[in-house]
Every structure is written in structure tokens, then in C-alpha cells.
C-alpha positions as CSV (number, residue, x, y, z in Angstrom):
1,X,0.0,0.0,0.0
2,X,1.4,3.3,-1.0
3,X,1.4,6.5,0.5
4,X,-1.8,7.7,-2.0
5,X,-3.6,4.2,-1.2
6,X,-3.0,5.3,2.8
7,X,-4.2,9.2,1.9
8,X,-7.4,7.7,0.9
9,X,-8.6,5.4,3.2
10,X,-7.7,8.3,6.2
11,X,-9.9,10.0,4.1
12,X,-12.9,7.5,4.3
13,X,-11.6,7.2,8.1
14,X,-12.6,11.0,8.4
15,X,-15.9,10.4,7.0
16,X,-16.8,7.6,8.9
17,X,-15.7,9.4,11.9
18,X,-18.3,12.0,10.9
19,X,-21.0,10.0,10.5
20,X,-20.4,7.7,14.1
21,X,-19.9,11.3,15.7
22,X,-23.3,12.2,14.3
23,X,-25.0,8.8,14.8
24,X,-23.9,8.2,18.2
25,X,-24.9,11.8,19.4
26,X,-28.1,11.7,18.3
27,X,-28.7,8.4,20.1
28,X,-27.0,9.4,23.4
29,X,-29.7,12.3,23.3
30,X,-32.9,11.0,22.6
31,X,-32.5,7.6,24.9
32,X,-34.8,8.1,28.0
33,X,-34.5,10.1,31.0
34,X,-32.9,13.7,31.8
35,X,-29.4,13.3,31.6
36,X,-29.4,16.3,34.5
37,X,-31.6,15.0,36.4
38,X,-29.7,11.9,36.8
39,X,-26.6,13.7,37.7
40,X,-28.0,15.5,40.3
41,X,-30.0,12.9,42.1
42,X,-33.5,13.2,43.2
43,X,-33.4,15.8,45.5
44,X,-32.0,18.7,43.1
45,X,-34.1,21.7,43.1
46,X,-36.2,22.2,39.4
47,X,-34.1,25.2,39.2
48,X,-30.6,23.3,39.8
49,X,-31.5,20.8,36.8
50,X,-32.8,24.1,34.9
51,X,-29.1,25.7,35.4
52,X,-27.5,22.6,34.3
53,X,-29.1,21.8,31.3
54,X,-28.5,25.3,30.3
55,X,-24.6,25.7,31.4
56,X,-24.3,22.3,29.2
57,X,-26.7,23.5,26.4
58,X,-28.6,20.8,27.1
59,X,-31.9,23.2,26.2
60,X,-30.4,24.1,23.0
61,X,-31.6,22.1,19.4
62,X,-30.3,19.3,18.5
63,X,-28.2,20.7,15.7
64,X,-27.1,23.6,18.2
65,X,-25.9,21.2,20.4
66,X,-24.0,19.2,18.0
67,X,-22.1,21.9,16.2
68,X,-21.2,23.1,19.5
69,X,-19.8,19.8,20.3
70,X,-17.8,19.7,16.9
71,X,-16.4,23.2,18.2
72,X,-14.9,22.0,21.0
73,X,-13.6,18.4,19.4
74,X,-11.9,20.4,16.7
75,X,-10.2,22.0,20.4
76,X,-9.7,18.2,21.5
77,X,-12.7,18.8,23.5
78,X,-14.5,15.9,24.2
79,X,-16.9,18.0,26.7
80,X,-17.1,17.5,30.3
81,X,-18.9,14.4,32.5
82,X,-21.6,15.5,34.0
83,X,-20.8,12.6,36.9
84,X,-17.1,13.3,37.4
85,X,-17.7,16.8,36.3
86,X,-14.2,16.4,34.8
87,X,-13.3,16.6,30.8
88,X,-14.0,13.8,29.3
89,X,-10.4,13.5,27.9
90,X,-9.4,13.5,31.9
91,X,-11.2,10.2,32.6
92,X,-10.7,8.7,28.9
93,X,-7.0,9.3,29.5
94,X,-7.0,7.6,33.1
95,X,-9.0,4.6,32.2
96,X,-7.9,4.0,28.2
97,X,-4.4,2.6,28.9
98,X,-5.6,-0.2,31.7
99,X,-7.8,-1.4,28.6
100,X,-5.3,-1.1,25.8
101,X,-2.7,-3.1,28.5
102,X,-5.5,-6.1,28.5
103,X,-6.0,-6.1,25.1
104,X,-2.4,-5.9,23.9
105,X,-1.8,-9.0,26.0
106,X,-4.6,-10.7,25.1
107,X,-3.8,-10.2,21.3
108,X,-0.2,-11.5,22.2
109,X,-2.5,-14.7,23.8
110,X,-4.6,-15.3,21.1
111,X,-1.7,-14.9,18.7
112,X,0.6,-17.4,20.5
113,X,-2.0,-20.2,21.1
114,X,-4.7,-19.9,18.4
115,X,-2.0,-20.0,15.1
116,X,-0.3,-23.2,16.8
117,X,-3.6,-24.8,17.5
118,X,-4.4,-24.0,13.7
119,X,-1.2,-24.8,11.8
120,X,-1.2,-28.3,13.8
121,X,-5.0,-28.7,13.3
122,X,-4.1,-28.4,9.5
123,X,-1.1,-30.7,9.9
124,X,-3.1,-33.5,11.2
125,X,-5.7,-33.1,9.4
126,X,-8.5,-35.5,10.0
127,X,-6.5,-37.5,13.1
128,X,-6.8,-36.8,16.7
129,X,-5.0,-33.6,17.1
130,X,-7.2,-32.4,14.5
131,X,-10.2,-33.0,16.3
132,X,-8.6,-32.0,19.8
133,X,-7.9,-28.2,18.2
134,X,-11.3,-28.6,16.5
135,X,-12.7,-28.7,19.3
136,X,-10.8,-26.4,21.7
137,X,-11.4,-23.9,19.0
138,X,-15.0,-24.7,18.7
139,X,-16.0,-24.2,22.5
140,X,-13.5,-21.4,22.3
141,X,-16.0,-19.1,20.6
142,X,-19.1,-20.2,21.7
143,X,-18.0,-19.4,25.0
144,X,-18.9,-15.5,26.3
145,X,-15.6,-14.2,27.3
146,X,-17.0,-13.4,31.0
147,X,-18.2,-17.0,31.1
148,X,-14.5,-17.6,30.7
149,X,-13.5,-15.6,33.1
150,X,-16.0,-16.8,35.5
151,X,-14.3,-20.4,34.8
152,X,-10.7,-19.4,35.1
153,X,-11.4,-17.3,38.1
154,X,-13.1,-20.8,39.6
155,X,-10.0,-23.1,38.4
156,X,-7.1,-20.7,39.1
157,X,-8.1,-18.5,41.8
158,X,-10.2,-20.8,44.1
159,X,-9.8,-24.7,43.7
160,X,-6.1,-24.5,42.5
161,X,-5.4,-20.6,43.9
162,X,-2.5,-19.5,41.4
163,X,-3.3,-15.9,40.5
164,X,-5.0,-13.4,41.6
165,X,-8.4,-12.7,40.6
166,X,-9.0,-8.9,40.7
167,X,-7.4,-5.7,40.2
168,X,-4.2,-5.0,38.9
169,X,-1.4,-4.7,41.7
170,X,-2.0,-6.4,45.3
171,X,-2.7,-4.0,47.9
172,X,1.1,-4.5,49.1
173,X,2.6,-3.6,46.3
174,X,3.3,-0.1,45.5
175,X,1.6,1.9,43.3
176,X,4.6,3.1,40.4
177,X,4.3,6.7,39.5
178,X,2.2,7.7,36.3
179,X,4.2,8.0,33.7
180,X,2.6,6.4,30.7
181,X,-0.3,4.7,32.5
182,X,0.7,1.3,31.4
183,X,1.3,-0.3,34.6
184,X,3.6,-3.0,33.1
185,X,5.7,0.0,31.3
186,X,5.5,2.3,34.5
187,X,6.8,-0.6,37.0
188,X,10.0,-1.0,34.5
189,X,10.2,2.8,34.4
190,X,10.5,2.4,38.1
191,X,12.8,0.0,37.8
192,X,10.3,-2.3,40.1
193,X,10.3,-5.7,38.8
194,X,8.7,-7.0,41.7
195,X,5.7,-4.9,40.8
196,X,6.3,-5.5,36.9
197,X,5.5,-9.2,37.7
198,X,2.9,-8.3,39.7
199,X,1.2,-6.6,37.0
200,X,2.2,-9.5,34.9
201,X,0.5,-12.1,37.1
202,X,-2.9,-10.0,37.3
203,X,-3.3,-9.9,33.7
204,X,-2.5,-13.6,33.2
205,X,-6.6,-14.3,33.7
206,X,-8.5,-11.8,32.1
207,X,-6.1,-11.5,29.5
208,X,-6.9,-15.2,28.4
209,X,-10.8,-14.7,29.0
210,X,-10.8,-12.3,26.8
211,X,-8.4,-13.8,24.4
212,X,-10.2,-16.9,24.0
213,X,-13.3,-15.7,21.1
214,X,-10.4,-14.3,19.1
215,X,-8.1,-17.8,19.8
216,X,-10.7,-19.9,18.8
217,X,-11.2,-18.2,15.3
218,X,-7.9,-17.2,14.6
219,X,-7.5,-21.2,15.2
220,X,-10.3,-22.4,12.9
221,X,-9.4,-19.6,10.3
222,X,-5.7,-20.7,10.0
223,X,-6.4,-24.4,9.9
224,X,-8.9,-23.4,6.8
225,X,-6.6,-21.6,5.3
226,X,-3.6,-24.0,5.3
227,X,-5.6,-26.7,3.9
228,X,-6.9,-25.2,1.1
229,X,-3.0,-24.1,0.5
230,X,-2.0,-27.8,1.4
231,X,-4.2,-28.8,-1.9
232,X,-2.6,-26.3,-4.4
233,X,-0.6,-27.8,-7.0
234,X,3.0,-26.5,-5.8
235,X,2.2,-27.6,-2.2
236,X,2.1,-31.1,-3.8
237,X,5.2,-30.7,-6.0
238,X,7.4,-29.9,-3.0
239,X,5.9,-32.6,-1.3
240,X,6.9,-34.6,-4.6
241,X,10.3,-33.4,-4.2
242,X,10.9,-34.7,-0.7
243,X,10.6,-31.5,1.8
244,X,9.9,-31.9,5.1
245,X,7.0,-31.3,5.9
246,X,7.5,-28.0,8.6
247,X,9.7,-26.8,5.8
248,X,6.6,-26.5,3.6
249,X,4.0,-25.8,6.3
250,X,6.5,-22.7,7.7
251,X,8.2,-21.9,4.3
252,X,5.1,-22.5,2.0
253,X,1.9,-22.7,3.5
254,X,1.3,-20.3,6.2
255,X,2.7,-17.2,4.7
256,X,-0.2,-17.1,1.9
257,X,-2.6,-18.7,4.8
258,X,-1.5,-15.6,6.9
259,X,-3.3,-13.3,5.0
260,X,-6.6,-13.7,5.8
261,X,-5.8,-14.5,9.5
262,X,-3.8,-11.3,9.8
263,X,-7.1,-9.5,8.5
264,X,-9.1,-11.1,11.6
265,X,-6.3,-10.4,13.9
266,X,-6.6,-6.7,13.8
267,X,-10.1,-6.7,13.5
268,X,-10.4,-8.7,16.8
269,X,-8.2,-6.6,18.7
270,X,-10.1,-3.6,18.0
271,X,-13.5,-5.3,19.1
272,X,-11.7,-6.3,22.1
273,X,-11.9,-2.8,22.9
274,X,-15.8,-3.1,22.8
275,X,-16.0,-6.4,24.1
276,X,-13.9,-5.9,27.3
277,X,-16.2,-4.7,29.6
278,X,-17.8,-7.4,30.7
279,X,-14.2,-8.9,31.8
280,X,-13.8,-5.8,33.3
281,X,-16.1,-5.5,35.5
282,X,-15.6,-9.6,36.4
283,X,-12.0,-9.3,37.3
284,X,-12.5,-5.6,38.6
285,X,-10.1,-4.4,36.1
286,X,-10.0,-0.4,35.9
287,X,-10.4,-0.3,31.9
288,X,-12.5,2.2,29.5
289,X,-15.0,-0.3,28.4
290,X,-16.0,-0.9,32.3
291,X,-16.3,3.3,32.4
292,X,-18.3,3.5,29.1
293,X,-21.3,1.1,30.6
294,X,-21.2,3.3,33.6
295,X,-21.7,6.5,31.7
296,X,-24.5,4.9,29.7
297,X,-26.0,3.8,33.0
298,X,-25.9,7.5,34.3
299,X,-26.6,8.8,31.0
300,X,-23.7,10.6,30.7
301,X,-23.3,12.1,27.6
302,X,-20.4,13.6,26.8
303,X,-18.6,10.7,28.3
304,X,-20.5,8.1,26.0
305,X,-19.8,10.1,22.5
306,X,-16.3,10.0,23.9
307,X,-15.5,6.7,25.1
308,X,-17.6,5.9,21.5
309,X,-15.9,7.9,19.3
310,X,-12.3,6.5,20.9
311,X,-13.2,3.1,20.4
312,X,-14.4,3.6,16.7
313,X,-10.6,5.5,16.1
314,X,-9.0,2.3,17.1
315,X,-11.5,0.1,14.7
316,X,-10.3,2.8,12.4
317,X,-6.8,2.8,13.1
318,X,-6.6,-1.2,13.0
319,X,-7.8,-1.4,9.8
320,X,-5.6,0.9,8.2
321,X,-2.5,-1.0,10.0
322,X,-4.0,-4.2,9.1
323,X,-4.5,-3.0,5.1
324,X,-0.7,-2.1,5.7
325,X,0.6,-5.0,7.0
326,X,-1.2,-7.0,4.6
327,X,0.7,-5.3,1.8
328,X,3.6,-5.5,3.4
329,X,3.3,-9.7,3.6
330,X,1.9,-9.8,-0.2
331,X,3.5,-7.8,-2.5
332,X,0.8,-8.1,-4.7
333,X,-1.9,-6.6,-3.3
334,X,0.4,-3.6,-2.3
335,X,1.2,-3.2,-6.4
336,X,-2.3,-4.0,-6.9
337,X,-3.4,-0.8,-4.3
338,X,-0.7,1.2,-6.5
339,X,-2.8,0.7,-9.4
340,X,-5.9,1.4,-8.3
């Protein structure tokens, strides 16, 4: 993909951008209930909730109100909570990096188990270890990933109590200072591997809960793939010629089988985003998706547009890296984008 090829799908990135913005505002203000009233409990005077909705132009149309908010996001204004009554950007900034650490390690997860189980599933092909990644794959996805978490939390933190089940550090450990908000980076800044290990350990369940949807069809994906590049003529000619067969499965196959794997890689990291909360709130993890079902709860609205709008820029970004990466693997489709 060339540099005119990566113009243009920014480009479409923009406009889609636009359209979520205005999709998701409009939906944020016409779901039920007073968003001020919420905020301010029960016993708030008429004329309290009155003041509110007018400091927040909350009175205003809804086309006022939305060119006020594009105002402020050309600023980097995401608007203010009305529950934390800080900027949105604040509490987006405190919460997105706890998130992006579980997802990051739960890609590394799903990457690490799922292509293995795949490429062997491929391998053995109609034998037992075939049917053994079969079906770990299978119940893989058809398992909610806080149904996973629920299991590993009962296996590894009760009957056989390994790690921990909740939270990020143990209340012993010290807190490192912020510096990026990645606890793992931040306890290496501090030069705390104690801690860093700690941080490691937390992550080791939630991380696989949540890894397991993408495992299992990165797994099933991969094994497809390789077969069908198992039957291609050339696959059979080197076979013919006497390689080994990991020389043709690692030299051969999977590089062409990659493709379409590498495709539902990105795009399952960015739904992790989306997806986490539920893990979140199981293991008590202090992430954005657990903070974005609490805004929606208090109907929050700045603070859902914003935690919305960030998790549609990393859909966004992901696809563009993926559409990158792709290229970068097969050189054809990069000349091919150059074309077009």
C-alpha cells in the first residue's frame, strides 16, 4: 500500500468518523431520561437541573448542540462528564491505557496459542490432534468471554489458587508513578520488577478470558486456510520433491494462509476494545469499556460520545494497519493498491 492508497482510506476514516460522531450523538440524546436530572440525584431543586441543562446546552436544538460539540472536538474537547464533572479527555486518559494493557496482551495470547492450534489442526488433518484443536477452538467461541473468566477465576483463583483474581497490583505492592499509565511499562520505568511481575500475574486471567473468542477463530481460520493451500498444485510438487513437511508448512503454506488471518487479527483486537467490559467488570479491572457502561448507565453524555468515538478510532486505526501489514506480507496486493 502506498502513501496515495494510505491518503485515501484516512480519508474514508474521516468520514466515517463523521457519520459515528453524528449517529452516536443523536442516540445518546434521545435515549430516555434527563441526563441532569440523573446527575443530580433526586433531591435537586427544578431550578438546579434548569441551570445545568443550560450551562451544558442541554436546552439548546439538536443541531445547536452538535455543532457546539464539533467546536470543541476540533479544540480536542470531548466536553465534560456531568458525573465526574471532569473533561471527558481527563477520565478517557486515566481509564484507556488499563484497557489497551488487556488487550495488547490478550492479542499476544490469542496470537501465541490460536496460530499453533491451527497450523497443527491443518497438519493432522482428519486425526486426533485435529479433532482435539477442533474442538478447543470450537468451544472457544461459543463461550462468552465473562463466562471464561467466570471459569478461570473458579479453576485458578479458588480450587487451585495460582493468581489473583482482581485488580491490577496487590494492595502490598506499590503503586509506580504515572508516567505512561501502562502499569507494566511504568513498573519497568520504576525500575520495580517486583511490581512489573505483579502486573504480569494479574493480567494472566482476564487477558486469556478475553483472548479466548479471538483464539478460537484465529485457530479455525488458520487451519482453513492452510488446507486449502495444502491442496494447491505447488504444495504437492514440494511434497513430490521430498521436503519436510515443517519446511513447507512454515516456508510455503502459512505465509499465503496468513493473509486472511492477519485481517481477523486486527479486527479482533479492535472489538476487544468493545467487548472488554464485561471482563472488566468480572476481574474488577479499571479499563475504558467498564467506564463506558457506567456512563451509559448514568446517562452521561459527553462521556458516552467520547468513550464511542475512541473506540471507533481504534476500529479505524486497525484497519488501516491491518490493510498495511497485509501489503507489506503480499506484494501483490500492495502493487495492486498502486494501481488502483
Amino acid at each position: 500500500m502506498n502513501w496515495t492508497s494510505i491518503g485515501k482510506r484516512l480519508g474514508a476514516a474521516l468520514v466515517v468518523m463523521i457519520g459515528i460522531s453524528m449517529l452516536i450523538f443523536a442516540i445518546a440524546r434521545v435515549m430516555p431520561g434527563d441526563p441532569a436530572r440523573i446527575a443530580l440525584g433526586p433531591n435537586a431543586s427544578a431550578e438546579q437541573v434548569a441551570a445545568l441543562r443550560a450551562e451544558r446546552h442541554l436546552d439548546a436544538p439538536l443541531p445547536v448542540q452538535y455543532f457546539e460539540f464539533l467546536k470543541a472536538l476540533s479544540r480536542g474537547d470531548l466536553g465534560k462528564s456531568l458525573y465526574t464533572n471532569r473533561p471527558v479527555t481527563t477520565d478517557i486518559a486515566q481509564f484507556l491505557p488499563a484497557t489497551l494493557e488487556l488487550c495488547i496482551v490478550s492479542a499476544i495470547v490469542m496470537v501465541l496459542l490460536g496460530l499453533p492450534i491451527g497450523i497443527l489442526s491443518a497438519h493432522f488433518r482428519g486425526r486426533m490432534p485435529d479433532h482435539l484443536g477442533r474442538l478447543v477452538a470450537l468451544i472457544a467461541v461459543c463461550t462468552p468471554a465473562f463466562v471464561w473468566g467466570v471459569i478461570l477465576q473458579l479453576f485458578f483463583g479458588y480450587f487451585w489458587p495460582i493468581f489473583p483474581i482482581e485488580g491490577q497490583l496487590m494492595q502490598s505492592t506499590p503503586v509506580p508513578p504515572h508516567v505512561t499509565g501502562f502499569l507494566l511499562i511504568d513498573t519497568l520505568a520504576a525500575g520495580n520488577g517486583a511490581a512489573f511481575l505483579d502486573a504480569l500475574y494479574h493480567l494472566v486471567l482476564p487477558a486469556t478470558a478475553l483472548a479466548m473468542s479471538g483464539l478460537g477463530q484465529c485457530a479455525r481460520l488458520t487451519r482453513s486456510n492452510m488446507i486449502e493451500v495444502y491442496d494447491k498444485p505447488y504444495v504437492e510438487m514440494e511434497r513430490a520433491y521430498g521436503f519436510r513437511p515443517f519446511r513447507i508448512a512454515t516456508r510455503y503454506a502459512f505465509r499465503p494462509a496468513f493473509i486472511p488471518t492477519l485481517t481477523i487479527l486486527g479486527l479482533e483486537f479492535a472489538a476487544m476494545l468493545g467487548n472488554a467490559f464485561l471482563v472488566e467488570k468480572v476481574f474488577g479491572w479499571p479499563g475504558l469499556s467498564r467506564y463506558g457502561v457506567e456512563v451509559i448507565i448514568r446517562k452521561d453524555l459527553d462521556a458516552i460520545v467520547g468513550t464511542v468515538l475512541i473506540i471507533a478510532v481504534a476500529f479505524l486505526i486497525m484497519n488501516v494497519l491491518v490493510d498495511i501489514l497485509v501489503g507489506v506480507v503480499n506484494p501483490r496486493i500492495r502493487l495492486a493498491a498502486g494501481k488502483g
